[in-house]
XYZ file of C-alpha atoms in Angstrom:
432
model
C -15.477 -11.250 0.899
C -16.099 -10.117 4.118
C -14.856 -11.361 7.864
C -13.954 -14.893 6.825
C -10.886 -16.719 4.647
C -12.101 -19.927 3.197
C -9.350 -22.353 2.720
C -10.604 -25.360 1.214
C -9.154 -27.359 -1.417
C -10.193 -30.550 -3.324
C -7.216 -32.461 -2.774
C -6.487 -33.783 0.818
C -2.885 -31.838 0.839
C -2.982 -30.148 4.106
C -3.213 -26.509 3.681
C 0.167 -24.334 4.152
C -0.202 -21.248 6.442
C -0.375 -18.082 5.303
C 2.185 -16.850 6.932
C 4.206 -19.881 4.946
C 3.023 -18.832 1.556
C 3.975 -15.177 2.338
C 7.637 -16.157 2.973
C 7.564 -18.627 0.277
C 6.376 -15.790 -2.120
C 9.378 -13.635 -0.358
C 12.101 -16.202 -0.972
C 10.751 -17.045 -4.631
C 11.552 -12.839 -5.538
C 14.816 -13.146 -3.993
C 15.482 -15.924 -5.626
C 14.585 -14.285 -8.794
C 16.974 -11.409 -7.930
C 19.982 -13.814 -6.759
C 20.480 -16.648 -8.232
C 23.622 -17.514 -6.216
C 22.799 -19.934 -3.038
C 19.089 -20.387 -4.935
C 20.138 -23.460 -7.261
C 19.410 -23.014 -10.733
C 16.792 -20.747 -11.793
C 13.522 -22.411 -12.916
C 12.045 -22.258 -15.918
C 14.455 -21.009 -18.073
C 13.901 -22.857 -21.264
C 13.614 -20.333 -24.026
C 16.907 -18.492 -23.218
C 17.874 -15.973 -25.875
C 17.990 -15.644 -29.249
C 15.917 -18.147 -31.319
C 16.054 -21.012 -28.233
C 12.128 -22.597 -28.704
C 9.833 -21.742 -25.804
C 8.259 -24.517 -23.793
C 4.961 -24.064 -21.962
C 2.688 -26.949 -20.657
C -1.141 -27.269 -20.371
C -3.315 -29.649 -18.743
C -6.679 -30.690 -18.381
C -8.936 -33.900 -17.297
C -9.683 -36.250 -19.818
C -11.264 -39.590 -20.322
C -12.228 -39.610 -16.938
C -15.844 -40.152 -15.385
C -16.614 -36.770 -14.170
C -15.400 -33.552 -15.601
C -13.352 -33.527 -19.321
C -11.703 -30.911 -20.527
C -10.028 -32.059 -23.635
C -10.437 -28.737 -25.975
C -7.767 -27.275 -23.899
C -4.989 -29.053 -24.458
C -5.649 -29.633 -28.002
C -6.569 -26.012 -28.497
C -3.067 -25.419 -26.952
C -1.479 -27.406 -29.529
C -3.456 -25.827 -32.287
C -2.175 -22.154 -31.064
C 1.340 -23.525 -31.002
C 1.007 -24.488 -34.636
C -0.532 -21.227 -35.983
C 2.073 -19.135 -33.965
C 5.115 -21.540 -35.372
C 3.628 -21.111 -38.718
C 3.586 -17.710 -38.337
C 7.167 -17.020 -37.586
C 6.592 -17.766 -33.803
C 6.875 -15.522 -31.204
C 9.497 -12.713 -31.461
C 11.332 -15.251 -33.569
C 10.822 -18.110 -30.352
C 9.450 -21.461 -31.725
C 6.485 -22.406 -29.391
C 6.278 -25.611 -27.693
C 3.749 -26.726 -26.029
C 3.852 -29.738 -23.525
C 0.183 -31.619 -22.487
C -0.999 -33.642 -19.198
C -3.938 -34.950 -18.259
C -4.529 -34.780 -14.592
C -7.089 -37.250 -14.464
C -9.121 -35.205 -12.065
C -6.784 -36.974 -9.403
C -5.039 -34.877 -6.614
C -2.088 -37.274 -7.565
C -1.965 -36.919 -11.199
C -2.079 -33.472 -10.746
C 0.290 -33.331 -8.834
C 2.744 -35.238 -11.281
C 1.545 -32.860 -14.174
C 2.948 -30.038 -12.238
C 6.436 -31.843 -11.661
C 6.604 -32.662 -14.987
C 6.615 -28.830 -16.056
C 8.940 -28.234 -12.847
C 11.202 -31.312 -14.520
C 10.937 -29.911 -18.209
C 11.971 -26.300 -17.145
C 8.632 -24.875 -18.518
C 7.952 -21.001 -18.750
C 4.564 -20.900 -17.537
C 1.635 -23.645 -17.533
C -1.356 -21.654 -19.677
C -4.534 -22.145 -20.329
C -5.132 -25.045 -17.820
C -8.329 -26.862 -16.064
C -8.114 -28.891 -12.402
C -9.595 -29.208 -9.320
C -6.535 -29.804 -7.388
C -5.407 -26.385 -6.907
C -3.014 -26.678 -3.908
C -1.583 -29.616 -5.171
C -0.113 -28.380 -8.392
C 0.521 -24.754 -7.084
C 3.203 -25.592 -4.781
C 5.433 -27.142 -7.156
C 4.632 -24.416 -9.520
C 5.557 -21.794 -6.792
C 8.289 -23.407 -5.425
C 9.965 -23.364 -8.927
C 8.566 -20.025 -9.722
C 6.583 -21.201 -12.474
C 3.423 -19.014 -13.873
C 0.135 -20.409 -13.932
C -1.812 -18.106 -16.436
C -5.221 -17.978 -17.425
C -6.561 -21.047 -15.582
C -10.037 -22.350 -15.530
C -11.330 -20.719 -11.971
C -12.516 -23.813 -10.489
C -10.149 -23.766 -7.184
C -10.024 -20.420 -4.445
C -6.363 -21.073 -4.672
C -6.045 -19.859 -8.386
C -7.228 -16.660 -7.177
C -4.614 -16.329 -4.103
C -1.353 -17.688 -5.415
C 0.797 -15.164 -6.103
C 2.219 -16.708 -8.834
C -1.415 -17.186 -10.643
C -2.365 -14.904 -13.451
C -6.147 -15.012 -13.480
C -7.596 -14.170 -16.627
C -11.447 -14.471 -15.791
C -14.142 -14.590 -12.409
C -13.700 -18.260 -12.627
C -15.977 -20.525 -10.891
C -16.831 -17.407 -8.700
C -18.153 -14.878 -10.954
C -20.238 -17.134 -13.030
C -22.431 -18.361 -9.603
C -22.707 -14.748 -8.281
C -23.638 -13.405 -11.634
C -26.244 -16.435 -12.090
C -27.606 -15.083 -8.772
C -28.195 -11.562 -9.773
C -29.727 -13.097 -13.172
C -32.084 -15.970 -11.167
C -32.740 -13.053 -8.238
C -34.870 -10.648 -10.804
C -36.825 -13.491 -12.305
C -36.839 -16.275 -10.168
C -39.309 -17.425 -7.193
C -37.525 -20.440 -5.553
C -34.167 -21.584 -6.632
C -33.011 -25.110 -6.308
C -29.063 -25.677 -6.568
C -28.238 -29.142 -7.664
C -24.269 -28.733 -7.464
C -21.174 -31.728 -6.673
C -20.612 -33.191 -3.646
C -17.081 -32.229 -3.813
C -14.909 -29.509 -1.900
C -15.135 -27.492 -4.357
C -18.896 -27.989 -4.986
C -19.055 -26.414 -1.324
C -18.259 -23.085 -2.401
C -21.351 -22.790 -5.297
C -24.172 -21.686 -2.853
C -21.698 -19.405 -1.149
C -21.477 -17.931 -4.203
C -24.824 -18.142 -6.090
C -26.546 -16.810 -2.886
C -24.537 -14.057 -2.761
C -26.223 -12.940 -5.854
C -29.547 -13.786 -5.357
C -29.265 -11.710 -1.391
C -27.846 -8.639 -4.147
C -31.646 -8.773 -5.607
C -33.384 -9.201 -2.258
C -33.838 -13.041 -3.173
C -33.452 -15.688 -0.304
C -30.847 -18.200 -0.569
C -31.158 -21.326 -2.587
C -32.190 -24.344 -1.864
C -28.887 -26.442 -1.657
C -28.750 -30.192 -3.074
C -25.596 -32.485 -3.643
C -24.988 -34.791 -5.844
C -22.178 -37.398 -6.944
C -19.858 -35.874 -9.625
C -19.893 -39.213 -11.568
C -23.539 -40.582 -10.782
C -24.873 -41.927 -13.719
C -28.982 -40.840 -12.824
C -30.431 -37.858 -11.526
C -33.861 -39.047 -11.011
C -34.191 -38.750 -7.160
C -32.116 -35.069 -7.324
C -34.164 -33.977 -9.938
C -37.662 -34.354 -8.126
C -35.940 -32.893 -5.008
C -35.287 -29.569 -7.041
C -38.614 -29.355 -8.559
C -40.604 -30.079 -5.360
C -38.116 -26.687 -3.705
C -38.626 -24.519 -6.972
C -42.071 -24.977 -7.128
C -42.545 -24.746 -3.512
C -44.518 -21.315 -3.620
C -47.712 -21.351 -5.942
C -47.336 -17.901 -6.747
C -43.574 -17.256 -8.406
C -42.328 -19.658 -10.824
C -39.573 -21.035 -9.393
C -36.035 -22.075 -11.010
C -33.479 -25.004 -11.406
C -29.978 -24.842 -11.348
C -28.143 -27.680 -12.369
C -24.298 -26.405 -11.816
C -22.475 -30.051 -12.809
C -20.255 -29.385 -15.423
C -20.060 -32.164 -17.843
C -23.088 -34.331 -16.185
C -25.631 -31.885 -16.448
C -26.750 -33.007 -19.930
C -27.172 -36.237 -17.634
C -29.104 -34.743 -15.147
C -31.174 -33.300 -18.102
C -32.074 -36.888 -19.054
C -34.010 -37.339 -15.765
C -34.797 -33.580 -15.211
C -36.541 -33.996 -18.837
C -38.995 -37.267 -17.893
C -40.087 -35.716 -14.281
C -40.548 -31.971 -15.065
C -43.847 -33.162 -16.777
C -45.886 -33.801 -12.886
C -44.919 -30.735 -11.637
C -45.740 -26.618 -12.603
C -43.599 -25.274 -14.595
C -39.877 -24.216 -13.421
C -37.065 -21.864 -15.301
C -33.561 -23.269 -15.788
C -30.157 -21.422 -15.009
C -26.635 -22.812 -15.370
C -23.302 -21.376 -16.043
C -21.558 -22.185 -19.296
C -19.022 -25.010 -18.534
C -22.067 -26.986 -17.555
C -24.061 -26.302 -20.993
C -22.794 -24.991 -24.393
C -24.492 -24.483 -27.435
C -23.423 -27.787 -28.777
C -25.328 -29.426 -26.246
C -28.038 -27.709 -26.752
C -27.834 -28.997 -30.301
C -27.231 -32.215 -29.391
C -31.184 -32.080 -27.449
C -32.799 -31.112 -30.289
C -32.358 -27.275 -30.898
C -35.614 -25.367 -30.833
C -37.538 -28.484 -29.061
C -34.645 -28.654 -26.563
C -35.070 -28.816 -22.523
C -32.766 -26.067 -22.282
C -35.485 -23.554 -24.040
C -35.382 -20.445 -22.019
C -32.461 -21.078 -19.592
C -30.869 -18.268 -18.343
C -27.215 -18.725 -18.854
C -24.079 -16.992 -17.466
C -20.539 -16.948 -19.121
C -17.142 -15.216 -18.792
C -17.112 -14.056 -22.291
C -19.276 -12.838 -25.868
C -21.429 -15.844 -27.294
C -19.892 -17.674 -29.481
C -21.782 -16.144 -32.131
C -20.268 -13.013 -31.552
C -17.801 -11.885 -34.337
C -14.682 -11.171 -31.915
C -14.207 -14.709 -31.678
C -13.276 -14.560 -35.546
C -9.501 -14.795 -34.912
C -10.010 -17.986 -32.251
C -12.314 -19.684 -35.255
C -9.435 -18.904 -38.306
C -6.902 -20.154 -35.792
C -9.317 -23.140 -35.500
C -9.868 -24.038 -39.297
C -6.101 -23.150 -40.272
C -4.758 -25.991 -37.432
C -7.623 -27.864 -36.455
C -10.277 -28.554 -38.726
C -11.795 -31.840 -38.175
C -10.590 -32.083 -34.712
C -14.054 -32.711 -32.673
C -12.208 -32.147 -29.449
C -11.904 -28.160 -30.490
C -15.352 -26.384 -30.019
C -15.050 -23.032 -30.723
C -18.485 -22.887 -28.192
C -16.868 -24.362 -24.918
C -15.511 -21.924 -22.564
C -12.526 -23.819 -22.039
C -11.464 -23.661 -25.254
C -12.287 -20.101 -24.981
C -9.897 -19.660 -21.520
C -6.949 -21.107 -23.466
C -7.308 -19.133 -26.522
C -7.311 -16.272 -24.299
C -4.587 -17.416 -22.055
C -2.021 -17.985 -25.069
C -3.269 -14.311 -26.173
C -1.711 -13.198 -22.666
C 1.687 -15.736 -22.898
C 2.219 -13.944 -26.617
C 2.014 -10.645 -25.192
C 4.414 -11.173 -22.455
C 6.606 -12.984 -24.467
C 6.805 -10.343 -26.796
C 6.996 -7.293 -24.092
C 10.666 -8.764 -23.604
C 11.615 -7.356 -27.010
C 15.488 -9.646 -27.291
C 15.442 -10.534 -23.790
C 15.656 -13.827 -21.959
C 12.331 -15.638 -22.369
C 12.209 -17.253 -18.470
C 9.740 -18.267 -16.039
C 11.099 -15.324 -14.333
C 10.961 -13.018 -17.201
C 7.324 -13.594 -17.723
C 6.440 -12.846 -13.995
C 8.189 -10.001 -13.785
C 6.266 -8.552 -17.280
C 2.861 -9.348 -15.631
C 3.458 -8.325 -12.502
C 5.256 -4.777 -13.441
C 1.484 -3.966 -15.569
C 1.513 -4.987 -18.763
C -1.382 -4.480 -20.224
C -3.131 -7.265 -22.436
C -6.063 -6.427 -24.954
C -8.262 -9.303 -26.030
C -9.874 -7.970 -28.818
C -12.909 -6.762 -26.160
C -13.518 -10.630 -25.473
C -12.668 -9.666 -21.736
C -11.953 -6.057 -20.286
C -8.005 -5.461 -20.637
C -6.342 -7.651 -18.210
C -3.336 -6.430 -15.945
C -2.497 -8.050 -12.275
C -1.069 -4.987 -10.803
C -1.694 -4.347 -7.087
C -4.161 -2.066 -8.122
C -5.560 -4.226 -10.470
C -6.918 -6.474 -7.762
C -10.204 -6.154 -7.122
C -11.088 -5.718 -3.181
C -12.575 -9.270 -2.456
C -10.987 -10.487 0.505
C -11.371 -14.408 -1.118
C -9.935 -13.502 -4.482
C -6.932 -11.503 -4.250
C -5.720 -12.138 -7.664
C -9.084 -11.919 -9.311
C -8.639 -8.946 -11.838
C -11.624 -9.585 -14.009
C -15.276 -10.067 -12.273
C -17.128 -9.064 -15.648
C -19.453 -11.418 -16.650
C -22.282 -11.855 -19.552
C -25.507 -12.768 -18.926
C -27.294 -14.944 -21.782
C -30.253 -16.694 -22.623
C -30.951 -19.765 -24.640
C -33.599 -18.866 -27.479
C -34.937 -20.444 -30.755
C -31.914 -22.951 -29.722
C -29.706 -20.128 -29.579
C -27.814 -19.434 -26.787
C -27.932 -15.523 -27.593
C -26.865 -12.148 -25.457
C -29.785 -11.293 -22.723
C -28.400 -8.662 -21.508
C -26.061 -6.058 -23.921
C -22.172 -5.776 -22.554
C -20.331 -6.983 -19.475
C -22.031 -6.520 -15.713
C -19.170 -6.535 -13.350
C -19.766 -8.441 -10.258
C -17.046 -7.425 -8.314
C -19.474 -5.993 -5.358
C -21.479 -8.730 -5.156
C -18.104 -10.990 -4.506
C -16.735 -8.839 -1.778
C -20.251 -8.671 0.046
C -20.461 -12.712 -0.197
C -20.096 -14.300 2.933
């Protein structure tokens, strides 16, 4: 992004310098190099040999606003295919859980857990607390691979392996989708920090087609009715008489929610379109409205990865029915369940890059961060967070992957509505 660093957070940890998180990045690699007059060195549970491998990943659950609780289980379902399987390079996988509550504190104590437990990396994780459990992550030297995307700070830690656009690439891609198709767009996003960034982002897109910025409406994470935000962004979408306007409900897990209103008061005003990013819908909610007859009919949709239809999600789905059949926290449809399976698909490849070697925190950074290359079976491009990796968005530098898809939800489907990935790599560096 151009001319401007944005360093918000959603915790109320004070933000470090830069010029702080530069030398901390410089002492962590010396540290790695010496470990004399460093203390011990972190992480190093895994050793040599057949020593068992311990990872951690967390995610909110039972809370009012945001649950994520595919992730860990999915994590724990990897663990026992790969154990089953011989492990990994003979290593015994274990994998540690958390819930951080979606609480700056409880995140916080997640991420001293794995610092306490002398964990190799935390994979495959969801929280909105980024600063607060990065800097006990960095200060230990601890990975954090393939998070959700939700926080700027996953994409400027240097010890965070990125693995998707995150939270970023979904609202600029949803711009460029909404910015061909759309007259007026109404954003109905959280009144949170990080809710700040989404019209940043989604307008960003929309200016890349020509289209003026959204209309920008908060809401409370956790409110229980939508009624009152719901006739606000159909009075903005349908605001011009000539150009059918659109609706963007960007609240994660209380969009279906903000469906229940947006479905009663849609009726007394011209018809509107409907975009989201997946995260906020999934194709078992659009099940769960009544398929074909749903409210979601027609919604343009924008994801990190395939459908969930698609037929390279075959080895996420055995994985799924060998470990965890029956286990109605696992949907094979949710993109965070998607993220992890694709985050332990990076840890195995790193582990197994070090042939006998130690398996260590610092073991694992050094293997990503001297380009190994990681296939996904074409779920995302190949991922590797070399310096030249990086792509040249002044916001994200450790964003390596700003393909997105862009899908549709039809017959009840959510299908493909658009063949392949469209990179949205410009569109990020241009936002401001």
């Amino acid at each position: 992004m151009t001319g401007r660093r944005r360093t918000r957070t959603s915790s109320p940890v004070l933000p470090r310098p830069v010029k702080a998180t530069l030398l901390s990045a410089g002492a962590l690699a010396a540290c790695a190099s010496i470990a004399v007059g460093c203390g011990v060195v972190p992480g190093a549970t895994g050793g040599s040999g057949d020593d068992p491998v311990t990872v951690m990943t967390w995610a909110p659950e039972k809370t009012a606003a945001t649950n994520k609780p595919g992730m860990p289980a999915m994590a724990k379902a990897y663990a026992r295919w790969v154990n089953a399987h011989g492990g990994i390079n003979g290593h015994q996988l274990k994998v540690l859980t958390c819930n951080d509550h979606n609480d700056y504190v409880d995140a916080a104590k997640c991420a001293q857990r794995a610092v306490d437990e002398d964990v190799v990396a935390v994979v495959g994780s969801y929280s909105q607390h980024g600063r607060t459990f990065l800097a006990p992550l960095e200060s230990a030297g601890i990975p954090y691979i393939g998070g959700y995307g939700v926080t700027d700070d996953e994409f400027t830690s240097p010890l965070s392996y990125p693995i998707n656009g995150g939270e970023p690439a979904l609202l600029a891609g949803l711009g460029e989708q909404l910015g061909k198709d759309c007259g007026p767009v109404a954003l109905v996003r959280p009144d949170t920090t990080a809710g700040d960034e989404l019209p940043v982002l989604l307008d960003s897109g929309l200016k890349s087609e020509g289209h003026a910025s959204a209309s920008d409406l908060r809401a409370a994470e956790d409110a229980t009715e939508y009624s009152r935000h719901t006739q606000n962004a159909l009075e903005r979408a349908t605001s011009d008489p000539l150009k059918r306007g659109c609706v963007v409900p960007a609240l994660g897990d209380r969009t279906d929610t903000f469906m229940d209103s947006f479905r009663r008061d849609r009726e007394d005003y011209p018809k509107v379109r409907m975009g989201t990013v997946l995260g906020s819908i999934d194709q078992s909610q659009i099940n769960a409205t009544g398929s074909k007859s749903s409210p979601y009919e027609g919604s343009y949709v924008t994801g990190w990865y395939p459908d969930a239809n698609d037929s390279r999600w075959n080895a996420m789905r055995k994985v799924i029915k060998e470990q965890a059949f029956g286990d109605n926290r696992i949907d094979p449809a949710d993109a965070g369940v998607q993220t992890t399976w694709i985050a332990y698909t990076v840890l195995k490849a790193a582990i197994e890059s070090l042939g006998n070697g130690e398996v260590s925190a610092h073991a694992i950074r050094r293997s990503l961060d001297d380009g190994l290359k990681v296939t996904t079976g074409g779920l995302t491009p190949t991922l590797s967070w070399r310096f030249e990796d990086l792509i040249a968005a002044v916001d994200f530098p450790r964003l390596v992957n700003a393909d997105v898809t862009f899908q549709v939800v039809r017959q009840g489907q959510l299908v493909a509505a658009r063949r392949g990935f469209v990179n949205v790599s410009k569109t990020l560096e241009n936002a401001d």
